Coordinates of C-alpha atoms in Angstrom, one line a residue:
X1319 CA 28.1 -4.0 9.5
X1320 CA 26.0 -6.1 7.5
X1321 CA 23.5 -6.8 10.0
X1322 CA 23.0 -3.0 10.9
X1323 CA 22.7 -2.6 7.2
X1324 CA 19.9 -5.4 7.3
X1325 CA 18.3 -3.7 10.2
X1326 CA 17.9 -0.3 8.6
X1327 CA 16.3 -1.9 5.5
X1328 CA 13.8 -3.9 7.4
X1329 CA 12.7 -0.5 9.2
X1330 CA 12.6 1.1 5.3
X1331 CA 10.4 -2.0 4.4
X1332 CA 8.2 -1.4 7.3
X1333 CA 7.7 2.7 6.7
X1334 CA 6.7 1.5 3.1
X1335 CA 4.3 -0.4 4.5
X1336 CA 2.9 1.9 6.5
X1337 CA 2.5 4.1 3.5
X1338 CA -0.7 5.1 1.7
X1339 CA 0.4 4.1 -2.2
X1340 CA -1.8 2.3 -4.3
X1341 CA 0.1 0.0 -6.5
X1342 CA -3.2 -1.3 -8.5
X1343 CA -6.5 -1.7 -7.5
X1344 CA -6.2 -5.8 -7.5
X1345 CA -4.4 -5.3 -4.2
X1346 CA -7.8 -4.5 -2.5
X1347 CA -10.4 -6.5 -5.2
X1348 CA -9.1 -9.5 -5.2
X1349 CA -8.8 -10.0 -1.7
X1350 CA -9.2 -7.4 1.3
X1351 CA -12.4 -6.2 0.1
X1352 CA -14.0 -9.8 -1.0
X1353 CA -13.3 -11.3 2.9
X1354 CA -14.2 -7.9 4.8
X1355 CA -17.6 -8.2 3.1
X1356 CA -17.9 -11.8 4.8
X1357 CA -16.4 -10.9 7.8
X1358 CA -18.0 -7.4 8.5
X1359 CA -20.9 -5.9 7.4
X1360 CA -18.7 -3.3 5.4
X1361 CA -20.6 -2.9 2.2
X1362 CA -18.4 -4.2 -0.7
X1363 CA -18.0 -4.0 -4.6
X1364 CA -17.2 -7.5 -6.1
X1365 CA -15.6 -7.0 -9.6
X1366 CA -16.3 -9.0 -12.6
X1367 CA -13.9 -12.3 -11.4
X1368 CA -16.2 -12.7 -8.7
X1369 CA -19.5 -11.9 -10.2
X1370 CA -19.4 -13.5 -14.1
X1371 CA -21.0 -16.9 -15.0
X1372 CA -17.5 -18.7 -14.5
X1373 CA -15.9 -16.8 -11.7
X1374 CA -12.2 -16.9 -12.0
X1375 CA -10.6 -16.1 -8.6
X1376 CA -10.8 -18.4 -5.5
X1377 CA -11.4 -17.6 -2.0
X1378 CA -9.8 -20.6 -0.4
X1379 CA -6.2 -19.1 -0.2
X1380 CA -7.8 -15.8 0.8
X1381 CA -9.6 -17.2 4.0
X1382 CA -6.2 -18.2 5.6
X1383 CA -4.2 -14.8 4.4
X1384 CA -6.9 -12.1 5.0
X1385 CA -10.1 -14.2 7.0
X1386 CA -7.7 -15.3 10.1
X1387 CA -6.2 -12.1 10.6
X1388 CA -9.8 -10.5 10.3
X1389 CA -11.3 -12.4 12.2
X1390 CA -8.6 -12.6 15.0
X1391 CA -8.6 -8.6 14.9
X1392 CA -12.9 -8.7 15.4
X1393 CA -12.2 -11.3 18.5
X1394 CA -9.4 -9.0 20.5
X1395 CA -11.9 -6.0 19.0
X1396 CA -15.1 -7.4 20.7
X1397 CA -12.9 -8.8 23.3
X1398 CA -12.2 -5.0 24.8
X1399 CA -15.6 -4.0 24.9
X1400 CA -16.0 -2.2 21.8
X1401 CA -19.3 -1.5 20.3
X1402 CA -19.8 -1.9 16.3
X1403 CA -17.3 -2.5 13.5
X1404 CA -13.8 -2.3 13.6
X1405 CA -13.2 0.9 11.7
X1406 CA -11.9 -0.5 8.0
X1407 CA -8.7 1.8 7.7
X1408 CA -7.4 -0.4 11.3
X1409 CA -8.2 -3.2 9.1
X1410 CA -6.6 -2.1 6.2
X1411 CA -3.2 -1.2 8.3
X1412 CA -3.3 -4.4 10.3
X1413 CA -3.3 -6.0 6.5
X1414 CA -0.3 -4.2 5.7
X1415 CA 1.4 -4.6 8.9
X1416 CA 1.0 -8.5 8.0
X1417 CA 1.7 -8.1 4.7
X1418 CA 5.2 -6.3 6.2
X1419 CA 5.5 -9.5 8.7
X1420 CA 4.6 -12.3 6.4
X1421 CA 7.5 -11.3 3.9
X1422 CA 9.6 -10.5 6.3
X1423 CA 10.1 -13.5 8.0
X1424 CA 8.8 -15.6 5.0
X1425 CA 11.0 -14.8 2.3
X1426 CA 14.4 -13.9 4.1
X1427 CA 13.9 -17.6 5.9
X1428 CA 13.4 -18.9 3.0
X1429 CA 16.8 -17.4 1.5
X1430 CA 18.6 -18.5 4.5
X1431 CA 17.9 -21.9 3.8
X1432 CA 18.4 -22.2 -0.2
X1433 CA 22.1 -20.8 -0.1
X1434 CA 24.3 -22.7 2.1
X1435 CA 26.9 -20.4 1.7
X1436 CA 27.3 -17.9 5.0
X1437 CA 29.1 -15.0 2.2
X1438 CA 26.7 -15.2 -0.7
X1439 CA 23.4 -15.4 1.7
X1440 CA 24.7 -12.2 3.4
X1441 CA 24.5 -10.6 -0.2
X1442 CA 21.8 -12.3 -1.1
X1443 CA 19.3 -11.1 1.9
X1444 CA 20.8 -7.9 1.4
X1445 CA 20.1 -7.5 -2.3
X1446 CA 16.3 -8.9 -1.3
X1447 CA 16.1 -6.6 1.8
X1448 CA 17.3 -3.6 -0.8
X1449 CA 14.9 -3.9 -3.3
X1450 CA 11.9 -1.4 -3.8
X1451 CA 9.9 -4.3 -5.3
X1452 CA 10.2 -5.9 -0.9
X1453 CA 9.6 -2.6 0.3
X1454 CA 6.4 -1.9 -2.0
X1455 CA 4.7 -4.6 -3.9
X1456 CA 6.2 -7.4 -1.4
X1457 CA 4.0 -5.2 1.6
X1458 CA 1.1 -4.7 -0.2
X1459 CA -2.1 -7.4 -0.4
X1460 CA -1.2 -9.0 -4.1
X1461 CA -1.9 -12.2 -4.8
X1462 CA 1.5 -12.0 -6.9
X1463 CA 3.1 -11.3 -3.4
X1464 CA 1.5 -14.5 -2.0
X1465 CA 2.7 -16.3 -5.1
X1466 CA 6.4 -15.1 -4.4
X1467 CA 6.4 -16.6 -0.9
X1468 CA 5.1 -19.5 -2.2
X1469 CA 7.1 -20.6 -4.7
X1470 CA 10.6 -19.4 -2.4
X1471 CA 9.0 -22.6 -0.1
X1472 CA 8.2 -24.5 -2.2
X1473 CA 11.6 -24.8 -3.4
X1474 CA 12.3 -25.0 0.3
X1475 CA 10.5 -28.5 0.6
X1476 CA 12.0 -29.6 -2.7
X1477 CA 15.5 -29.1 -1.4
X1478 CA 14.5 -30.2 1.9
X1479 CA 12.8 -33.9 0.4
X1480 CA 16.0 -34.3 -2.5
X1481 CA 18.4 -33.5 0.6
X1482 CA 17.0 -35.1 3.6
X1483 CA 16.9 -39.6 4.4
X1484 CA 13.8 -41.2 3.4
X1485 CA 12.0 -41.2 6.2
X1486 CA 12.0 -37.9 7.3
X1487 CA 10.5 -36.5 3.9
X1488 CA 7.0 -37.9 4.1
X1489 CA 5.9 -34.8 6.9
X1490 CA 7.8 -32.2 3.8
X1491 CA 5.7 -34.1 1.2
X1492 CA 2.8 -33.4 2.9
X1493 CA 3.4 -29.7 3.1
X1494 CA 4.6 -29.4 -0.4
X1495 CA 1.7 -30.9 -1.4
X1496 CA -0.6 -28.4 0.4
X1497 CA 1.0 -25.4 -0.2
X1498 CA 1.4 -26.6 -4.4
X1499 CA -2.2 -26.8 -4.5
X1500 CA -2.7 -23.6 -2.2
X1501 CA -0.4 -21.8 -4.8
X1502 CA -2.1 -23.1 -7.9
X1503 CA -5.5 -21.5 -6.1
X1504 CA -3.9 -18.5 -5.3
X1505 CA -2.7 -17.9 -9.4
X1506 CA -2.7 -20.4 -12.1
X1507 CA 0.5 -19.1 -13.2
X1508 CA 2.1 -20.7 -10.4
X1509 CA 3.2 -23.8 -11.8
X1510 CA 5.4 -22.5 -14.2
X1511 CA 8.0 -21.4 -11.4
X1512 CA 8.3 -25.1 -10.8
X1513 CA 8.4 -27.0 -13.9
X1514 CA 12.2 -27.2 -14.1
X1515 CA 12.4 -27.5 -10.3
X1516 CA 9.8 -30.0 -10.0
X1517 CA 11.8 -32.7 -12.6
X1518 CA 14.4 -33.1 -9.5
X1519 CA 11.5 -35.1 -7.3
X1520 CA 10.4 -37.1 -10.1
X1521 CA 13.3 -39.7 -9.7
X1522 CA 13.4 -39.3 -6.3
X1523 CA 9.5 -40.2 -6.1
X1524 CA 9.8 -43.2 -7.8
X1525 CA 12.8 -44.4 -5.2
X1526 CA 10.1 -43.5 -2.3
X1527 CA 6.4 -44.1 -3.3
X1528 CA 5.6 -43.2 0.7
X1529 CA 6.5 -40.0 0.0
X1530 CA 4.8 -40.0 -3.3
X1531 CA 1.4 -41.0 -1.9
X1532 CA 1.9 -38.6 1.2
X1533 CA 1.9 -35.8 -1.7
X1534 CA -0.8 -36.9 -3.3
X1535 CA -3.0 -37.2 -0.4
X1536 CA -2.5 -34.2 0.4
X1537 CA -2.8 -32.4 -2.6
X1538 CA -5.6 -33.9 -3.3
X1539 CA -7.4 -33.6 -0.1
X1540 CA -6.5 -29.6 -0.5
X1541 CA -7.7 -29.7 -3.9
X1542 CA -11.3 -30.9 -2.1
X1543 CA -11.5 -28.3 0.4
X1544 CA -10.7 -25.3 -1.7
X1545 CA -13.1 -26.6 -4.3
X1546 CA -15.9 -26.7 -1.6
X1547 CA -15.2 -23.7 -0.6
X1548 CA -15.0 -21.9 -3.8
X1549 CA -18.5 -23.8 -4.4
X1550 CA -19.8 -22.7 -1.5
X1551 CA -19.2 -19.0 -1.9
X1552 CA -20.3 -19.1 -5.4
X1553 CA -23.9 -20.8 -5.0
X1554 CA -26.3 -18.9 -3.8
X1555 CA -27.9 -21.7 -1.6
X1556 CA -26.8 -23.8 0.7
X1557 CA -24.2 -26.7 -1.1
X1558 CA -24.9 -30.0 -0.6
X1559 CA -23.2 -33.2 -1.3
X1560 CA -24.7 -33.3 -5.3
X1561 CA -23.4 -29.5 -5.9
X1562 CA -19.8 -30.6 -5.3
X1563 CA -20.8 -33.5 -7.3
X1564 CA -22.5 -32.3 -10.1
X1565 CA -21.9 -28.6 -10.0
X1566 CA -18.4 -27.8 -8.5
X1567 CA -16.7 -24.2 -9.3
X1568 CA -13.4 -25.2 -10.4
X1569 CA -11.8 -21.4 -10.2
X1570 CA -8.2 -22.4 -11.8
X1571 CA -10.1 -24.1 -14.7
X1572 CA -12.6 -20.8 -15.1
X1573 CA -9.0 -18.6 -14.9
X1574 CA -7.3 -20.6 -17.4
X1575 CA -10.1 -21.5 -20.2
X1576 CA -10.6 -17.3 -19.7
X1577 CA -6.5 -16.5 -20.0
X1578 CA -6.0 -18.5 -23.1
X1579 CA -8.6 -16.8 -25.1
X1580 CA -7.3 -13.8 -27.1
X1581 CA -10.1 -11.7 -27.2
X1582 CA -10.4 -12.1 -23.2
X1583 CA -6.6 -10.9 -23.1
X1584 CA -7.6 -8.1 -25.5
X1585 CA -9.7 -5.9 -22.6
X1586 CA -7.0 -5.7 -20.5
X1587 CA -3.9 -4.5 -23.4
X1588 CA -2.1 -6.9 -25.4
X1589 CA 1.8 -7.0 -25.3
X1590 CA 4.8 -8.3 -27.4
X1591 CA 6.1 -11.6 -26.2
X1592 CA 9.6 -9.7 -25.3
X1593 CA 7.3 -7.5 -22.8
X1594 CA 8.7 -9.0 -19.3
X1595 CA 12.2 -9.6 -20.6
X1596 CA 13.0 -6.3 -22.4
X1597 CA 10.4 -3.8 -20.4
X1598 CA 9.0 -5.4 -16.8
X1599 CA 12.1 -7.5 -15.5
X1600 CA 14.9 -4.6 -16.0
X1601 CA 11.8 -2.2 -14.3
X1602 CA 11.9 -4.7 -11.3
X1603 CA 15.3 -4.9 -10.7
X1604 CA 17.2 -2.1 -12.3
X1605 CA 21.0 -2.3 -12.5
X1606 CA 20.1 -6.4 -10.9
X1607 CA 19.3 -6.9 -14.5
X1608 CA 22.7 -6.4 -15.6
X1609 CA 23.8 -9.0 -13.0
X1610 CA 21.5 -11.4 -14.3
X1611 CA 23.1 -11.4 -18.0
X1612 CA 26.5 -10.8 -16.5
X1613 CA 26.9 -12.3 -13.5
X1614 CA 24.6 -15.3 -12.5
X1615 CA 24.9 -17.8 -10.6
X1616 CA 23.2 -21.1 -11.4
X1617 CA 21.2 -22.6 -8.7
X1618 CA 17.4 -23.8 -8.7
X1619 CA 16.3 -20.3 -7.8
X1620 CA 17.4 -19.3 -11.1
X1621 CA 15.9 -22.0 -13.0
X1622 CA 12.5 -21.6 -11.4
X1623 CA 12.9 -17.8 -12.3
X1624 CA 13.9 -18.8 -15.5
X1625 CA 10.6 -21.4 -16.3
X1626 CA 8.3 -18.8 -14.7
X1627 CA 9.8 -16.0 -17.5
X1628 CA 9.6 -18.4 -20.3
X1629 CA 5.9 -19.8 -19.7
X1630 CA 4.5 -16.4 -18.6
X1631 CA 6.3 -14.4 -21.9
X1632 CA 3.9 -17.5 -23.9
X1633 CA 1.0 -15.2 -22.6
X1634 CA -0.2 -11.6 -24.6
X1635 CA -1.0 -9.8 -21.4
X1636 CA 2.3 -9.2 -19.4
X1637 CA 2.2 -7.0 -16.5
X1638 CA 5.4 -6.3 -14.5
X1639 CA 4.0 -7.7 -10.9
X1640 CA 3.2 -11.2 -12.6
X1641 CA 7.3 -11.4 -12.3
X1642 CA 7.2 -10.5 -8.5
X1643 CA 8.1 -14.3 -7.8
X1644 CA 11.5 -14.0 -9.8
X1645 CA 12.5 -10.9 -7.8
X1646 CA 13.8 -13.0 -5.0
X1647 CA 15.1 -15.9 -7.0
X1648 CA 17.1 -13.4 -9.4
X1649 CA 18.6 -11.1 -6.5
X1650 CA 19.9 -14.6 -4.9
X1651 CA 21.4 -15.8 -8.2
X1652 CA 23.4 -13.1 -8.7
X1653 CA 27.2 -11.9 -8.4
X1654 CA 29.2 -8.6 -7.7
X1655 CA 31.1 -7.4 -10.1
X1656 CA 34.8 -9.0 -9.9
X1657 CA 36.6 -4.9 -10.3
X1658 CA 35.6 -3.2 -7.0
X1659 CA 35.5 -0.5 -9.0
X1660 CA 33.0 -1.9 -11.1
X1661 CA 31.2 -2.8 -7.5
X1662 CA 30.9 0.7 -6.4
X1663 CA 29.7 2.0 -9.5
X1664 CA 27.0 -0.8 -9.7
X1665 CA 26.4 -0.4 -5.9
X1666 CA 25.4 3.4 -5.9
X1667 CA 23.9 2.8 -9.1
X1668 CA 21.6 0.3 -7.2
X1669 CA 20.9 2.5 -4.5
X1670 CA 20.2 5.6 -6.6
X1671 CA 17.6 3.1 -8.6
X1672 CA 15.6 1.5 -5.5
X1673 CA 15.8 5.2 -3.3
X1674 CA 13.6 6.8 -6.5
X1675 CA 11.4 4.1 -7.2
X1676 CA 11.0 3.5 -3.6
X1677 CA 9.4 6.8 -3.1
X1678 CA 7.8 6.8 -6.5
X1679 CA 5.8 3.4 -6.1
X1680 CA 5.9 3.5 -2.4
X1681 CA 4.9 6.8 -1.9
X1682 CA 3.4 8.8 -4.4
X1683 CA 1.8 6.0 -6.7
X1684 CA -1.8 7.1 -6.6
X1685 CA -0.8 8.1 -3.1
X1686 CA -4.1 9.8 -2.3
X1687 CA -7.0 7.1 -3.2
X1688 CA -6.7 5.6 0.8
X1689 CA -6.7 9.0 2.5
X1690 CA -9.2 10.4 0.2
X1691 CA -11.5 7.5 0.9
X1692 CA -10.9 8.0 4.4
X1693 CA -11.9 11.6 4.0
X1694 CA -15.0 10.8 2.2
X1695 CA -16.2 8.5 4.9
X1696 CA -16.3 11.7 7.3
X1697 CA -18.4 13.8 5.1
X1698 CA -22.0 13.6 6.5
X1699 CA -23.7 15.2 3.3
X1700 CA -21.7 12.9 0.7
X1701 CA -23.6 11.2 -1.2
X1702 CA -21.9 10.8 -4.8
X1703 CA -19.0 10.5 -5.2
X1704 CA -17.1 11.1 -8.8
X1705 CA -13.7 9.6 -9.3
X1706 CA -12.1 11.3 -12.2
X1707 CA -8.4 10.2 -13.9
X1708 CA -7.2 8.0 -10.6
X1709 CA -7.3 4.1 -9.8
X1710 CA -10.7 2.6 -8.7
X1711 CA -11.4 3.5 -4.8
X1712 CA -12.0 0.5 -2.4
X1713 CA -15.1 1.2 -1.1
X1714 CA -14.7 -1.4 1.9
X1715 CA -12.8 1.6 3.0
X1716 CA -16.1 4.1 3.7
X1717 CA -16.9 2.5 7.1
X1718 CA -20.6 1.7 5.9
X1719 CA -20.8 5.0 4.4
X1720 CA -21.2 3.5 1.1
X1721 CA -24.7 2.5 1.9
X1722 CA -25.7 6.2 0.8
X1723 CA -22.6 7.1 -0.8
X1724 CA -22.5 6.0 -4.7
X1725 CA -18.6 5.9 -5.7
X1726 CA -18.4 6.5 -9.8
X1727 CA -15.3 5.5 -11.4
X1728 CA -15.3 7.9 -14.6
X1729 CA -11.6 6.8 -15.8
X1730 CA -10.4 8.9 -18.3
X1731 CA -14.0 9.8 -19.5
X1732 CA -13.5 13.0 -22.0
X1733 CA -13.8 16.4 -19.8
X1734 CA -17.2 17.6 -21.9
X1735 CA -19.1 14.2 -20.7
X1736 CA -17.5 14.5 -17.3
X1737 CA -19.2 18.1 -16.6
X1738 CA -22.4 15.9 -18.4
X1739 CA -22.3 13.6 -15.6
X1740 CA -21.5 16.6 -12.9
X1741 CA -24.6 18.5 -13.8
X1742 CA -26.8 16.0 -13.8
X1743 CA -25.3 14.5 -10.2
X1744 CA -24.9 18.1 -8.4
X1745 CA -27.0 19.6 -6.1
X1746 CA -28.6 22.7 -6.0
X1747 CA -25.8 25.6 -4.8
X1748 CA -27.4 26.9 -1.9
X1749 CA -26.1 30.1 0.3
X1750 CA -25.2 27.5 3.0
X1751 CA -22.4 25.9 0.4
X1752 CA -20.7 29.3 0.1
X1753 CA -20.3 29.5 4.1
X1754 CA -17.5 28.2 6.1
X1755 CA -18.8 24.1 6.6
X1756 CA -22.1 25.0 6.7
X1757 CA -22.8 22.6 3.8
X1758 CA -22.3 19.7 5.7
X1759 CA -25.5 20.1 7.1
X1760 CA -26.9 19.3 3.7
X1761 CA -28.8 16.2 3.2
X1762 CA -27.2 15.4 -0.2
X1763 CA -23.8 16.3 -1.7
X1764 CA -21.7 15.4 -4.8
X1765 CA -17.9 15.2 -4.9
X1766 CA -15.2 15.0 -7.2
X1767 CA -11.9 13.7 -7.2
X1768 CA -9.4 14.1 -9.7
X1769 CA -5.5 14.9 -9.7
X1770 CA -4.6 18.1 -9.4
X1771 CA -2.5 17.5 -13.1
X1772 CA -5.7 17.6 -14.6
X1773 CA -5.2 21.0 -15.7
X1774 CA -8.3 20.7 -18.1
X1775 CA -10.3 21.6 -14.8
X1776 CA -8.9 25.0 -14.1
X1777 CA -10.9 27.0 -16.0
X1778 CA -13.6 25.5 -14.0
X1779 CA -12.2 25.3 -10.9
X1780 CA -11.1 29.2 -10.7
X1781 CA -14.8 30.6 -11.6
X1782 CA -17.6 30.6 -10.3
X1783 CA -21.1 29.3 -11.9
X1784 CA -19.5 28.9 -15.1
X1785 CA -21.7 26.6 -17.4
X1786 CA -24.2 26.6 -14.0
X1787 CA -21.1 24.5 -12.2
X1788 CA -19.2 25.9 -8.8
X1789 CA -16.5 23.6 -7.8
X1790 CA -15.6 24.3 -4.1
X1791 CA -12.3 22.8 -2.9
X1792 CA -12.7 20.9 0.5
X1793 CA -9.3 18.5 0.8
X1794 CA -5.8 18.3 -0.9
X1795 CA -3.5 15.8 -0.7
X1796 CA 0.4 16.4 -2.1
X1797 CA 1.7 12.9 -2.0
X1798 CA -0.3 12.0 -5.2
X1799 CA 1.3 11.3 -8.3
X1800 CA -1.0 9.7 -11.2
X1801 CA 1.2 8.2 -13.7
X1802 CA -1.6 7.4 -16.0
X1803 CA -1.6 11.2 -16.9
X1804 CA 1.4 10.9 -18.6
X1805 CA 1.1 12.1 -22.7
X1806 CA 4.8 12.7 -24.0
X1807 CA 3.5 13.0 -27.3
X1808 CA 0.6 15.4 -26.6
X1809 CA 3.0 17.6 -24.1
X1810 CA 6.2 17.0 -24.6
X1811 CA 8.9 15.6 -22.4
X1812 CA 9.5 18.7 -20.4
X1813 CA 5.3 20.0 -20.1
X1814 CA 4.6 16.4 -19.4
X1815 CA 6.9 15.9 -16.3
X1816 CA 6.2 19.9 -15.4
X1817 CA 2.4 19.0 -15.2
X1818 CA 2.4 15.6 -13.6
X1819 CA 5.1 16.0 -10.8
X1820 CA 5.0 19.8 -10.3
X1821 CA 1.4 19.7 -9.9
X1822 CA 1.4 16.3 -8.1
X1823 CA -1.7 16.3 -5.6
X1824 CA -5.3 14.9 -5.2
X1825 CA -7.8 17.2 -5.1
X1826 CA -11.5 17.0 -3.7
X1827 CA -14.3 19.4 -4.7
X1828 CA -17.7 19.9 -3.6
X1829 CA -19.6 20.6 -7.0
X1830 CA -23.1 22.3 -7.2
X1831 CA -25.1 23.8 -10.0
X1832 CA -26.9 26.9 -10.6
X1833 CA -30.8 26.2 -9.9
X1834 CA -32.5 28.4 -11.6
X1835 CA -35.8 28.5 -9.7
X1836 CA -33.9 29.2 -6.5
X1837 CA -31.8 32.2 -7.6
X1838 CA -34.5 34.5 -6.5
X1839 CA -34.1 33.7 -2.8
X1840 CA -30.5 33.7 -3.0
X1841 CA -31.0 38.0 -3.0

C-alpha cells in the first residue's frame, strides 16, 4: 500500500513541476537566466548581486546545476538538425523536469540511507514525498532547493566516514569536502546546518589524519576552481594568473560582509528574531509543526535542522524558503501520534493542509508571469512592456524578443503615476487597433500586465478614451492569484479574499492614447 501511495505522490510532485507558478523571482535571477545568457544568445537582465562592485552570488555551483543540462540540451538540439536557438520555455521545462528528477532521486536516497529503520523510513519518505514544500519549492530552480539536497548528503558522508573502517573513508572525505565547499558557494548560510553535525568528525579526524588531508585537499582545490571561475565571469578581461592573485572575487566573503550589515538587510524587510520559528516553519510544514514540539525523534537530521534554525533566526531578514533545508530533516525526525485516533485526525489534517497550499503555491502563486511572457514573445508589434502589481518577469523567457521589447517592472507604483508612465509609453490609437488583430501589423505597441484584482483599473478598462487612454484586452489567464494584493485592513477580511481570489486572473491590455493631430483622419 505504501509504495502505491509513494507512487501517486511522485506523479503529484511531477504535475507540480510541470506547472507554471512562480514562487519568487530568485528562482529565474539567480540562476536560469544568468547561465542561458552564457550559453545562448537569449538577451538577459542580471540583477544587482551580479552587477554591484562586490558581487555576491557565485556561478560555480550554477555551471554544474543549470550549464550541463543547457548545454547537453543545445548538443542533442544542434545534434537533430535544428536551425537557431532552442526556444527558452523548452529550456525552462527541461529545468523543471530536472529540478523534479534531482529531488527525486536525491533527497528520498538520501532518506533511505539516514534511517536504518525499514518502519520509520516508510513514514519518513512518505511525509517528505507528501509535502507541498517537495512538490513546489523542492521542483523549482532555488538555490535554497540546491542547499536542501546538499546538506541531506552531506550528512550522508558524515554518517558514511563515522560508520564505515578507516580505509574506506578517504574516497567519502573527498566528496564531503567538494560538495561542503560547493554548498558554502551555493549559500553562505549553509554551514550552519552542519555545525552540530560537523563536531562528530572532529574526533574521528584526529584518529585518521588520511582522511583529514583527503578533505582538505579537496576542499581546497574546490575552493580554487570556484574562485577562478567566479573571477573569471566577473572581470571584464581575460584573467590571468595575477587577477586570482591579486584581485580574486571571493563571492561568500561579498555575501557575508553585505548580510551582516543592517542597513543592507533593511531594503529587503526586517523581521523579529522569532520570524522562522513562530511564522515560516509552522507555514512549511503545517500540522508537521506540531510533531516537531510533540513528537520528535532525535537523530542528526534534527540537530542539523535545529543549528540551521538557531544561526539563521541570528539574522533580521528571515524568509520562509531560507528553512527549505529543515523540511526534510524535520519530516524524518518526526513521530505519529501514539492514539490512532489522534493519527487520523492529524493525518487528514495533514492532507487538507498540503492539498491547499499545493494548489495555492503550486498553482496559482503568480501563476501567470511564464505564460504571459510566453505570450508576449508572440506579439510582433510589442515593444514595451509594463508590468503592474505582479513579480518581476524573466526576460530570458522572450526568445530574443527582448532586444526590442523593454519589460518595466512598475511594482506597486501608485495608479495616478502608472497612467503617467502609460501616456507617455502608448502609441498613437489608430483605426487599425480597433479592428480584429489588425494591430499587430503595427510597428510599435505598449502592453500592460496587471492582475485582474486590480480593481483600481476598471474604470479605465470599461471606457473608451478616457483621460486620452483605451485599454484593449488581448490575453487572460485564470490560474493567477497575486498574494501581494492582499490589504485586510484597507478591505476587510471578506472584500479582501472576494477581490483577490474571486477575481483571480492575469490580464494583458494593449494601451493607446488619443493623438490629437490624427483624430481628423480617423472620420
Amino acid at each position: 500500500m505504501w509504495r502505491r501511495t509513494y507512487l501517486f505522490l511522485v506523479l503529484v510532485r511531477l504535475w507540480f513541476a510541470l506547472s507554471p507558478s512562480y514562487l519568487h523571482p530568485d528562482e529565474n535571477f539567480q540562476g536560469p537566466e544568468v547561465i542561458a545568457g552564457q550559453i545562448f544568445k537569449y538577451p538577459v537582465r542580471h540583477t544587482w548581486e551580479f552587477t554591484s562592485e562586490n558581487p555576491i552570488r557565485s556561478v560555480f555551483p550554477l555551471w554544474p546545476v543549470y550549464g550541463l543540462p543547457m548545454l547537453l540540451l543545445r548538443w542533442l538540439w544542434i545534434g537533430n538538425g535544428n536551425d537557431g536557438e532552442i526556444p527558452p520555455i523548452a529550456v525552462f521545462w527541461t529545468l523543471r523536469v530536472l529540478m523534479f528528477v534531482v529531488g527525486f532521486v536525491l533527497e528520498d536516497w538520501a532518506i533511505y540511507e539516514l534511517i536504518r529503520s525499514p518502519r520509520h523510513r516508510r513514514l519518513a519518505v512518505l511525509l517528505v514525498a507528501s509535502s507541498y514544500v517537495t512538490w513546489t519549492y523542492q521542483t523549482h530552480t532555488f538555490s535554497n532547493s540546491i542547499e536542501s539536497l546538499v546538506v541531506a548528503w552531506c550528512l550522508v558522508l558524515i554518517e558514511r566516514i563515522v560508520g564505515s573502517p578507516q580505509e574506506s573513508t578517504v574516497l567519502a572525505s573527498t566528496v564531503l569536502g567538494v560538495v561542503a565547499v560547493f554548498g558554502v558557494f551555493n549559500r553562505i548560510t549553509f554551514p550552519a546546518f552542519l555545525l552540530i553535525p560537523g563536531l562528530r568528525l572532529l574526533p574521528y579526524y584526529f584518529k585518521n589524519p588520511l582522511s583529514f588531508l583527503a578533505i582538505v585537499t579537496a576542499g581546497l582545490f574546490t575552493t580554487g576552481l570556484a574562485i577562478a571561475l567566479d573571477t573569471a565571469f566577473y572581470t571584464p578581461h581575460s584573467i590571468t594568473w595575477s587577477d586570482l592573485i591579486h584581485n580574486p572575487v571571493l563571492t561568500p566573503l561579498n555575501n557575508l560582509i553585505y548580510n551582516l550589515d543592517p542597513e543592507n538587510l533593511a531594503k529587503h524587510g526586517l523581521h523579529p528574531w522569532y520570524q522562522h520559528i513562530l511564522v515560516n516553519l509552522p507555514q512549511l510544514l503545517g500540522p508537521g509543526a506540531l510533531l516537531l514540539f510533540t513528537r520528535p525523534q532525535l537523530s542528526l537530521r534534527l540537530y542539523s535542522a535545529i543549528s540551521g534554525i538557531v544561526v539563521l533566526s541570528i539574522s533580521q531578514h528571515q524568509e520562509a524558503r531560507f528553512l527549505l533545508p529543515t523540511v526534510p530533516l524535520i519530516l524524518s525526525s518526526v513521530r505519529l501520534p501514539k492514539s490512532e485516533k489522534l493519527t487520523r485526525i492529524w493525518t487528514v489534517s495533514w492532507i487538507i493542509f498540503n492539498f491547499i497550499l499545493g494548489a495555492l503555491m503550486g498553482t496559482y502563486h503568480q501563476g501567470g508571469v511564464i505564460p504571459a511572457q510566453v505570450f508576449l514573445s508572440k506579439q510582433p508589434d510589442a515593444t514595451q512592456a509594463v508590468w503592474w502589481k505582479t513579480y518581476s518577469p524573466p526576460i530570458w523567457l522572450l526568445n530574443g524578443k527582448n532586444e526590442v521589447l523593454t519589460t518595466k517592472d512598475v511594482m506597486g507604483l501608485a495608479g495616478d503615476k502608472l497612467l503617467a508612465q502609460l501616456t507617455e509609453l502608448a502609441t498613437c490609437d489608430l483605426p487599425a487597433d480597433r479592428r480584429s488583430n489588425e494591430y499587430l501589423k503595427e510597428k510599435k505597441g505598449t502592453y500592460l500586465v496587471a492582475p485582474l484584482s486590480a480593481t483600481w483599473l476598471d474604470g479605465y478598462l470599461e471606457n473608451k478614451g478616457h483621460d486620452g487612454l483605451r485599454f484593449r484586452e488581448v490575453w487572460r489567464y485564470k490560474r493567477h492569484l497575486n498574494m501581494d494584493d492582499l490589504d485586510f485592513g484597507e478591505d476587510g477580511v471578506w472584500n479582501t479574499l472576494e477581490r483577490v481570489v474571486g477575481r483571480r486572473g492575469l490580464g494583458i491590455w494593449r494601451v493607446t492614447r488619443t493623438c490629437p493631430e490624427r483624430r481628423g483622419s480617423w472620420r
